[in-house]
PDB file of C-alpha atoms and ligand atoms in Angstrom:
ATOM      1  CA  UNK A   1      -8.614 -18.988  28.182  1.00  0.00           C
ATOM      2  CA  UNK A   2      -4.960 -19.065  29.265  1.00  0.00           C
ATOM      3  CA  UNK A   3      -2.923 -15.550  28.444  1.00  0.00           C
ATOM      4  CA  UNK A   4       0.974 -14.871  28.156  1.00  0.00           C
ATOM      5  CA  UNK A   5       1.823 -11.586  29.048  1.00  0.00           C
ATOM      6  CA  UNK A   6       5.874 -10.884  28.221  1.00  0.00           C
ATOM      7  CA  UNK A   7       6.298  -7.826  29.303  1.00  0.00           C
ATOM      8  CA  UNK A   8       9.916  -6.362  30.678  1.00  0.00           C
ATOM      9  CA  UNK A   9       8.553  -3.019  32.642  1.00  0.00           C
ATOM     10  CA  UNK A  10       7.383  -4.478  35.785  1.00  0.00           C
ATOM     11  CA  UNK A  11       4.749  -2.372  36.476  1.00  0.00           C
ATOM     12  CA  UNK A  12       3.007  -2.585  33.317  1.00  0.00           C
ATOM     13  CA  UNK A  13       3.676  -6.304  33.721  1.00  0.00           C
ATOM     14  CA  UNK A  14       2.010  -6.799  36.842  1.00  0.00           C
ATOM     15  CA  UNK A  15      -1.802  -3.990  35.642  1.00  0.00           C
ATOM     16  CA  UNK A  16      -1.490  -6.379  32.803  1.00  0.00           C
ATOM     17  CA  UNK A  17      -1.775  -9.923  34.567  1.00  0.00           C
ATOM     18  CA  UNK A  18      -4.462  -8.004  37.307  1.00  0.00           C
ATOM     19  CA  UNK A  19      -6.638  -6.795  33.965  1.00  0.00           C
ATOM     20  CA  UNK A  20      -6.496 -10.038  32.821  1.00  0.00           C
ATOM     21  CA  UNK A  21      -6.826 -12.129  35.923  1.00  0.00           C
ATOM     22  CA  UNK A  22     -10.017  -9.892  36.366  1.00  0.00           C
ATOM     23  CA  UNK A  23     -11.567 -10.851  33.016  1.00  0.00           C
ATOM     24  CA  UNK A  24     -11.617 -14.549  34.341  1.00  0.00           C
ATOM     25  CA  UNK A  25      -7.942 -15.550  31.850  1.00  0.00           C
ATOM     26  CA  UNK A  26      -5.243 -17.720  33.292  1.00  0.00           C
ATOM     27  CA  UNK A  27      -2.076 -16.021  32.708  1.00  0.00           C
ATOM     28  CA  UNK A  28       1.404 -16.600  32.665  1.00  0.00           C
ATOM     29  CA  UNK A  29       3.774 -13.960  32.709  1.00  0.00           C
ATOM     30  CA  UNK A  30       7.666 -13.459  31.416  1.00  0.00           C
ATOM     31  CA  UNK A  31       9.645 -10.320  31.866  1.00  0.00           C
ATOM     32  CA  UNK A  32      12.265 -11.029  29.141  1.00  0.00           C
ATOM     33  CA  UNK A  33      12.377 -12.213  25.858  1.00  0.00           C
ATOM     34  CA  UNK A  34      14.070 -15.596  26.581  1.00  0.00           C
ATOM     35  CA  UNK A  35      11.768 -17.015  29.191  1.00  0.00           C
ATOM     36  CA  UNK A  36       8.476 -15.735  27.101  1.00  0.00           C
ATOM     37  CA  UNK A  37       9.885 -17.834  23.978  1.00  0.00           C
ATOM     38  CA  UNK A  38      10.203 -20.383  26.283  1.00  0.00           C
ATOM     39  CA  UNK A  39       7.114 -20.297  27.547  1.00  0.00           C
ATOM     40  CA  UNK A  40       5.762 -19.736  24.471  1.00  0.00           C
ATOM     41  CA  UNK A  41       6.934 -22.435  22.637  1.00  0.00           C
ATOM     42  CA  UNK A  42       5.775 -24.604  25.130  1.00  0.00           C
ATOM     43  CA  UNK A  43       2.802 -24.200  26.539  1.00  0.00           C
ATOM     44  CA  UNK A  44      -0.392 -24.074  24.996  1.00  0.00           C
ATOM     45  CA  UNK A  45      -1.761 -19.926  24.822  1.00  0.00           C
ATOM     46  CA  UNK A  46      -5.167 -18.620  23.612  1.00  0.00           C
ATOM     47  CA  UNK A  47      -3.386 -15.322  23.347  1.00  0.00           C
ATOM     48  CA  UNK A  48      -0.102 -13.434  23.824  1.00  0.00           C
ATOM     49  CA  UNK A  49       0.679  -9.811  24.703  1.00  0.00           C
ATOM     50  CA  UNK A  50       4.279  -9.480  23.791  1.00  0.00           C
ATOM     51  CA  UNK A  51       6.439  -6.283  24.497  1.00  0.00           C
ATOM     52  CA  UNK A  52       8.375  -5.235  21.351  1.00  0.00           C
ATOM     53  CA  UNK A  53      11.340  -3.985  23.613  1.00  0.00           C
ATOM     54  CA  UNK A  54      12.395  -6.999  25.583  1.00  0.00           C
ATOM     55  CA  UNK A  55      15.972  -8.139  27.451  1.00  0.00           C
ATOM     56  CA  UNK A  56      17.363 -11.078  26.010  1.00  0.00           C
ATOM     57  CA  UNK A  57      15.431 -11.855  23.273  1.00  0.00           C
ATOM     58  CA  UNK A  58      13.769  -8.709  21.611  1.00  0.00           C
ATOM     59  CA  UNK A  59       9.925  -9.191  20.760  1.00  0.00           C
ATOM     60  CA  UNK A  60      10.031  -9.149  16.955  1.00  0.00           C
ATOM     61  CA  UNK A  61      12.830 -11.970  17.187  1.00  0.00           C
ATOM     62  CA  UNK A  62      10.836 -13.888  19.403  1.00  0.00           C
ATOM     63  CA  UNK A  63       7.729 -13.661  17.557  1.00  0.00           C
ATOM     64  CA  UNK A  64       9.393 -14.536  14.370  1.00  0.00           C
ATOM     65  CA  UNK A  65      11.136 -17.678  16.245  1.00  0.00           C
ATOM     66  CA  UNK A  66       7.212 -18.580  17.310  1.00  0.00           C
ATOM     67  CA  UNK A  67       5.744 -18.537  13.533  1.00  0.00           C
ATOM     68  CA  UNK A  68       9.038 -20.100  11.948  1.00  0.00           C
ATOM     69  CA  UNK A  69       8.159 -23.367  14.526  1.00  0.00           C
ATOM     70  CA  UNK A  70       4.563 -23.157  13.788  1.00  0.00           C
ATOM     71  CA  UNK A  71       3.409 -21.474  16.784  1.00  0.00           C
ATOM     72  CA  UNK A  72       0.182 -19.769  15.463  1.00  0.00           C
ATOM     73  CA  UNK A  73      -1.583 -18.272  18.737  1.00  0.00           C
ATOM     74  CA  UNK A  74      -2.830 -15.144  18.079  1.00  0.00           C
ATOM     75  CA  UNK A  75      -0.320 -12.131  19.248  1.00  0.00           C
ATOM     76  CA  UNK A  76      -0.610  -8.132  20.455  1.00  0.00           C
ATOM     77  CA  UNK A  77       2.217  -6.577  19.825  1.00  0.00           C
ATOM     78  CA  UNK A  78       3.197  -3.872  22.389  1.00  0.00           C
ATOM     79  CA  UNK A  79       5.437  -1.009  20.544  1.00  0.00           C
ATOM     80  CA  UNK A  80       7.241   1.879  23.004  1.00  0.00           C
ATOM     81  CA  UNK A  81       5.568   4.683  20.422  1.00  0.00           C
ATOM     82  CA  UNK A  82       3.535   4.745  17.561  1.00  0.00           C
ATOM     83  CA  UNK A  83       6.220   4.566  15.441  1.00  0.00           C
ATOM     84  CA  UNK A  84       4.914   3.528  11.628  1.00  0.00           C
ATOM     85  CA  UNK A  85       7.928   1.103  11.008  1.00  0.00           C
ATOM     86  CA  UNK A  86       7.271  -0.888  14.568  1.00  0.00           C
ATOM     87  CA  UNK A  87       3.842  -1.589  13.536  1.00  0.00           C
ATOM     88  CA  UNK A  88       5.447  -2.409  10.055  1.00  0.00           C
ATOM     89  CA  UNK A  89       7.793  -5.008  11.805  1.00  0.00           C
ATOM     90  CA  UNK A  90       5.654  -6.598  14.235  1.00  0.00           C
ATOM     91  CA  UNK A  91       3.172  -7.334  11.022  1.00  0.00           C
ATOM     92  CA  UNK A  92       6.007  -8.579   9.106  1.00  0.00           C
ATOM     93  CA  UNK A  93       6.657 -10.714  11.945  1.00  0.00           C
ATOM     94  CA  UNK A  94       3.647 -12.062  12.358  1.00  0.00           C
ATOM     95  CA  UNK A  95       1.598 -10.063  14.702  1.00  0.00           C
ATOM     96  CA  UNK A  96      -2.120 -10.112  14.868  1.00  0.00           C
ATOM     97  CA  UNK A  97      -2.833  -6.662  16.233  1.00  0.00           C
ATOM     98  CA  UNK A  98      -0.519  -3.837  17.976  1.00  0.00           C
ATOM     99  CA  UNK A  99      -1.112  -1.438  20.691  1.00  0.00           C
ATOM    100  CA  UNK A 100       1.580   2.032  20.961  1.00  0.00           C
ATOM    101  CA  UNK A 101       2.118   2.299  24.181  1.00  0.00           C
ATOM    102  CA  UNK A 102       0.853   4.514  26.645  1.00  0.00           C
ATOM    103  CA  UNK A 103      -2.721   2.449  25.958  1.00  0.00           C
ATOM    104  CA  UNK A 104      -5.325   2.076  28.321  1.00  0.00           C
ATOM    105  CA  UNK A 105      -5.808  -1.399  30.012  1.00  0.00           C
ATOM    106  CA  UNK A 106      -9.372  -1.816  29.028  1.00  0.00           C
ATOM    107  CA  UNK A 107      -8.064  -1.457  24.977  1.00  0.00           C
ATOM    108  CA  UNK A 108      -6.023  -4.263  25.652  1.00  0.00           C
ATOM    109  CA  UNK A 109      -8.754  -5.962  26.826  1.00  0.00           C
ATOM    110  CA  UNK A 110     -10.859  -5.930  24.238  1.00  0.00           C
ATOM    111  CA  UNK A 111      -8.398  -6.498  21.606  1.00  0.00           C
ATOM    112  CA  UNK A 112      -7.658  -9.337  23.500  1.00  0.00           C
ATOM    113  CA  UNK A 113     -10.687 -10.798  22.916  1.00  0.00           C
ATOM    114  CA  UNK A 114     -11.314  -9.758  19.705  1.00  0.00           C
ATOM    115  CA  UNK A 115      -8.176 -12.061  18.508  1.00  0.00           C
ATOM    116  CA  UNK A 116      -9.276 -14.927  20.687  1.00  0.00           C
ATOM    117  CA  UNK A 117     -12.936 -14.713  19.323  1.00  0.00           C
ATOM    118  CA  UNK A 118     -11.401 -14.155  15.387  1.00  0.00           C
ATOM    119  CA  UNK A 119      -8.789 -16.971  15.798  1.00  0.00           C
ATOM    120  CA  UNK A 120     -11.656 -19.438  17.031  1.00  0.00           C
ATOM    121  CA  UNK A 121     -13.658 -18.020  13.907  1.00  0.00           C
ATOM    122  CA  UNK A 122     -16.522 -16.255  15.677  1.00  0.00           C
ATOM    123  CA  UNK A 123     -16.996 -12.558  14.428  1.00  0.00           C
ATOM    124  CA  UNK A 124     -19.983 -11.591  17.501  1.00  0.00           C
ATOM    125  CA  UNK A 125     -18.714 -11.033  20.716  1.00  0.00           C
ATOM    126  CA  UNK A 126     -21.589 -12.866  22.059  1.00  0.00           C
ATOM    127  CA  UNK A 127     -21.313 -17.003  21.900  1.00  0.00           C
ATOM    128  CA  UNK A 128     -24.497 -18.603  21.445  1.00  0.00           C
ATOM    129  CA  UNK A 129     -25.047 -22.270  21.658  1.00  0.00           C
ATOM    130  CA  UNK A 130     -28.591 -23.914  22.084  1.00  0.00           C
ATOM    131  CA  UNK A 131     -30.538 -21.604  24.743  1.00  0.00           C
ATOM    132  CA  UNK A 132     -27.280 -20.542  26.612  1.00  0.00           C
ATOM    133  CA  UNK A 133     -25.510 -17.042  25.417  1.00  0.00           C
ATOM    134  CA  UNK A 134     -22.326 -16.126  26.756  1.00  0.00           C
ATOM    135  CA  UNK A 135     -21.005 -12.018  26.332  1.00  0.00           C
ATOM    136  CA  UNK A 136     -17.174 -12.345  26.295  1.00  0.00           C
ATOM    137  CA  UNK A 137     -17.163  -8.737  27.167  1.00  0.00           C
ATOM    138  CA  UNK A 138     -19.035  -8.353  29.866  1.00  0.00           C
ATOM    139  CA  UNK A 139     -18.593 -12.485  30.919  1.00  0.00           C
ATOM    140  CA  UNK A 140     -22.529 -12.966  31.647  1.00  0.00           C
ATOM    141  CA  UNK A 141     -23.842 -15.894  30.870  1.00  0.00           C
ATOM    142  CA  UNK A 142     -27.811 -16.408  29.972  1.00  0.00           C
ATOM    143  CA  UNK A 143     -30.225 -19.264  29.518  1.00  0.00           C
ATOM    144  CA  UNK A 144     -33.063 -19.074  27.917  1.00  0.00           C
ATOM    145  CA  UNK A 145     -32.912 -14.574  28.644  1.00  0.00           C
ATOM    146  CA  UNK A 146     -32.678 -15.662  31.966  1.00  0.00           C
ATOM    147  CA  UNK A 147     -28.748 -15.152  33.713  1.00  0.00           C
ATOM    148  CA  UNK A 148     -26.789 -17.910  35.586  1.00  0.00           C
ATOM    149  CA  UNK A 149     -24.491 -17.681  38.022  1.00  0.00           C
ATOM    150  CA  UNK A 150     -21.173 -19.548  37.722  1.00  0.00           C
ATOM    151  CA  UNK A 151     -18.041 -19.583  39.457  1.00  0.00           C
ATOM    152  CA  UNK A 152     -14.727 -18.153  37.442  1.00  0.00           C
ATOM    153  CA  UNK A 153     -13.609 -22.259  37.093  1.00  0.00           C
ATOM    154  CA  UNK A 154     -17.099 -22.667  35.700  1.00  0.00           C
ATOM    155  CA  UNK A 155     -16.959 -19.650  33.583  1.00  0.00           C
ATOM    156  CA  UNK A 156     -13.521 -20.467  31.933  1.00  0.00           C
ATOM    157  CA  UNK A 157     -14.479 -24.181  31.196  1.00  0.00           C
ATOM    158  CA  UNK A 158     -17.827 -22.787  29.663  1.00  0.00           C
ATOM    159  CA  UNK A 159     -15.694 -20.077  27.624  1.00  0.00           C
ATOM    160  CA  UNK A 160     -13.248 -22.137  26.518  1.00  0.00           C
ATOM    161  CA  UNK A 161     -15.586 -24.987  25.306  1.00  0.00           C
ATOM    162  CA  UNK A 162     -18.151 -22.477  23.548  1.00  0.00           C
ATOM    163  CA  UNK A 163     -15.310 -20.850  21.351  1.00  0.00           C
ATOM    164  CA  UNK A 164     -14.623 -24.897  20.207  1.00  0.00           C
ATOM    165  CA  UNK A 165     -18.252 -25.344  19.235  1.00  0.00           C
ATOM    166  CA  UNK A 166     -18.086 -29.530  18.208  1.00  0.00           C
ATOM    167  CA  UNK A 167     -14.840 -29.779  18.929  1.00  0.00           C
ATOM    168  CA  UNK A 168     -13.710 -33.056  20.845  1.00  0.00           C
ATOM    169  CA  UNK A 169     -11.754 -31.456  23.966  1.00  0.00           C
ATOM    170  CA  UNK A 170      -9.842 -33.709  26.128  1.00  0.00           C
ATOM    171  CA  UNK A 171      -9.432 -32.940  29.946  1.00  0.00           C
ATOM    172  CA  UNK A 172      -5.547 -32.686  28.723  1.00  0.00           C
ATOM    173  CA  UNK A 173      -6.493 -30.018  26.835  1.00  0.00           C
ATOM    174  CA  UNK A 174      -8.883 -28.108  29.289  1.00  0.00           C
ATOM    175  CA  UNK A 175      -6.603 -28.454  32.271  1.00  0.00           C
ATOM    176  CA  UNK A 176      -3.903 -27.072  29.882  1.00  0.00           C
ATOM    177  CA  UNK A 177      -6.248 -23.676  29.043  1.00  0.00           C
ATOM    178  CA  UNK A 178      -7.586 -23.526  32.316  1.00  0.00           C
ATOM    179  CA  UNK A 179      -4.830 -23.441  34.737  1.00  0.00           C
ATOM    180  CA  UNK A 180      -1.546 -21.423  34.978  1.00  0.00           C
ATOM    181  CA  UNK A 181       1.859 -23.169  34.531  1.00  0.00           C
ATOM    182  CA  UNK A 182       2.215 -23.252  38.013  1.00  0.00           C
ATOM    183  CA  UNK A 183      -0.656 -25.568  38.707  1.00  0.00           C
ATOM    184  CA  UNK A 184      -0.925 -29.460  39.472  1.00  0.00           C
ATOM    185  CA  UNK A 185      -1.202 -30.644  35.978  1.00  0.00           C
ATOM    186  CA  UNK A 186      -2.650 -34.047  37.494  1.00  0.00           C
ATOM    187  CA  UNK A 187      -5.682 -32.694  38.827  1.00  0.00           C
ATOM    188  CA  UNK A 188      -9.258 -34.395  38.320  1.00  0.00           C
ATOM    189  CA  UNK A 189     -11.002 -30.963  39.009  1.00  0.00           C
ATOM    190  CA  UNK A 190     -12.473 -30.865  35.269  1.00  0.00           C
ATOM    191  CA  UNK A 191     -15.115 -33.287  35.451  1.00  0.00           C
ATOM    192  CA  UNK A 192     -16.274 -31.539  38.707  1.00  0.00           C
ATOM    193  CA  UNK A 193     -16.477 -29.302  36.854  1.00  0.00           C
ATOM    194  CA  UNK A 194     -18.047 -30.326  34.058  1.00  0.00           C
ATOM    195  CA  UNK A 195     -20.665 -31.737  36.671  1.00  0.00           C
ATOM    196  CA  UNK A 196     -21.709 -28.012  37.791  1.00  0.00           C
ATOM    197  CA  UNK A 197     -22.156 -26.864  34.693  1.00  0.00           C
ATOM    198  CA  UNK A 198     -24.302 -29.683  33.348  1.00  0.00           C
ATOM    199  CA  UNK A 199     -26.666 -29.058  36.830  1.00  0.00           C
ATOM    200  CA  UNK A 200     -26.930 -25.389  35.871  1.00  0.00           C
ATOM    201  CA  UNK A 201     -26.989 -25.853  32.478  1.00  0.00           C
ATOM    202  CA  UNK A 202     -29.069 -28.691  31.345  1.00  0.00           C
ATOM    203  CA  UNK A 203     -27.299 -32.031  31.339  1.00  0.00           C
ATOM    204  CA  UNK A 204     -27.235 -32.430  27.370  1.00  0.00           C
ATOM    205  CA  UNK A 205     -25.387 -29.018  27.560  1.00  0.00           C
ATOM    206  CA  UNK A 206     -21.799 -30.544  27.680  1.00  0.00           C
ATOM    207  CA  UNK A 207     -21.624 -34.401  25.698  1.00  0.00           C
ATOM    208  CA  UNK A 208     -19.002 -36.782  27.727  1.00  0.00           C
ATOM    209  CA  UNK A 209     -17.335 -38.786  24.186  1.00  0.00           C
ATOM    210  CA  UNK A 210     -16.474 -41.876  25.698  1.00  0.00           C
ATOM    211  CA  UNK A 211     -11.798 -42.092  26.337  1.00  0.00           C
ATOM    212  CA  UNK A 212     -11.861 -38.862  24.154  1.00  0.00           C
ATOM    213  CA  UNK A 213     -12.966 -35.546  26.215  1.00  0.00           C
ATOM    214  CA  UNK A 214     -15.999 -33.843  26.124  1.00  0.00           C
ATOM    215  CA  UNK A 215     -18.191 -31.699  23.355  1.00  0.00           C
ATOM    216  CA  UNK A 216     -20.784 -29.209  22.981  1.00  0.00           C
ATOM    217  CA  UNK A 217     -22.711 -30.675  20.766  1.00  0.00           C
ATOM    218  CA  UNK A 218     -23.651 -29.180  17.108  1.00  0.00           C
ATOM    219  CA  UNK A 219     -26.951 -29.842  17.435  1.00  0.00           C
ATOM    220  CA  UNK A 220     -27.835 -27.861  20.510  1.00  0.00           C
TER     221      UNK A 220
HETATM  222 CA1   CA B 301      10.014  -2.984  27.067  1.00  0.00          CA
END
């Protein structure tokens, strides 16, 4: 799951991307409003934090530029102070959830995943597919009760493909939600592993559709 933090106070920039690099996202950060429109706009995000008070660009403008081009990744909406007509704005603007500022990290956190679970349509914060049962909060992974080890590359693969239960993802797409901007695009690291995970989790686990991508299949 691949995270933009745009966030202008450098500090709270940089606990942000640690919280998050810690919960096993990818994130890409911006520090004004122009770059994290940018960014935005063109990358593909499975979630955005997004400062209300930004340089450049401020974060209701930007947010409003996102929905007006169809950008619908779900956003948290930093405001300064829990001022009543911020939150009003920042809905108005199209805003998934808000967070007044001071907030503590781990808050963030789970809102976080709240709106990634929500916008993928699961309501439990526990993925189940077949025998294997995934806790977004915690990031344990079980099969059959018992738990599996995986590496973080293993563990974002297997968390972005069991929020697209069925879905037909191609390694375009994975690469894209797996790595940070600043990685080598061109890389044939997916269907390593893809590999892994089928040893440690049954080979059926992950289907390989043939020129398409892979699938966790319904059935399971
Ligand atoms: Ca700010």
């Amino acid at each position: 799951m691949r995270i933009l933090i745009v966030e202008d106070d450098p500090e709270l920039n940089r606990q942000l991307e640690e919280a998050c690099l810690e919960a096993g996202y990818v994130v890409d950060k911006a520090s004004d409003g122009e770059e994290g429109h940018f960014l935005g706009d063109t990358e593909p995000y499975d979630a955005v934090i997004l400062d209300i008070g930004l340089p450049k660009m401020d974060g209701l403008t930007v947010l409003e530029n996102w929905r007006q081009d169809g950008r619908k990744m779900p956003v948290l909406m930093l405001t300064a102070r829990d001022r009543w007509s911020d939150k009003v704005s920042g809905i108005d603007a199209g805003a998934d959830d808000y967070l007044a500022k001071p907030f503590h990290i781990e808050e963030v956190l789970a809102r976080i995943r709240a709106l990634i679970r929500r916008s993928s349509g699961h309501a439990s914060s526990e993925l189940v597919h077949g025998s294997v049962t995934f806790d977004t909060r915690t990031s344990k992974v079980s099969m059959e009760g018992k738990s599996v080890k995986l590496t973080s590359h293993e563990l974002r693969l297997l968390s972005y493909m069991l929020h697209h239960p069925g879905k037909i993802i191609s390694r375009t797409e994975l690469t894209e939600h797996l790595y940070d901007q600043a990685f080598d695009k061109d890389s044939n690291t997916i269907e390593v592993f893809v590999g892994r995970l089928r040893k440690k989790l049954g080979n059926d686990f992950i289907e390989t559709v043939r020129g398409m991508g892979y699938r966790l299949p319904e059935d399971a």
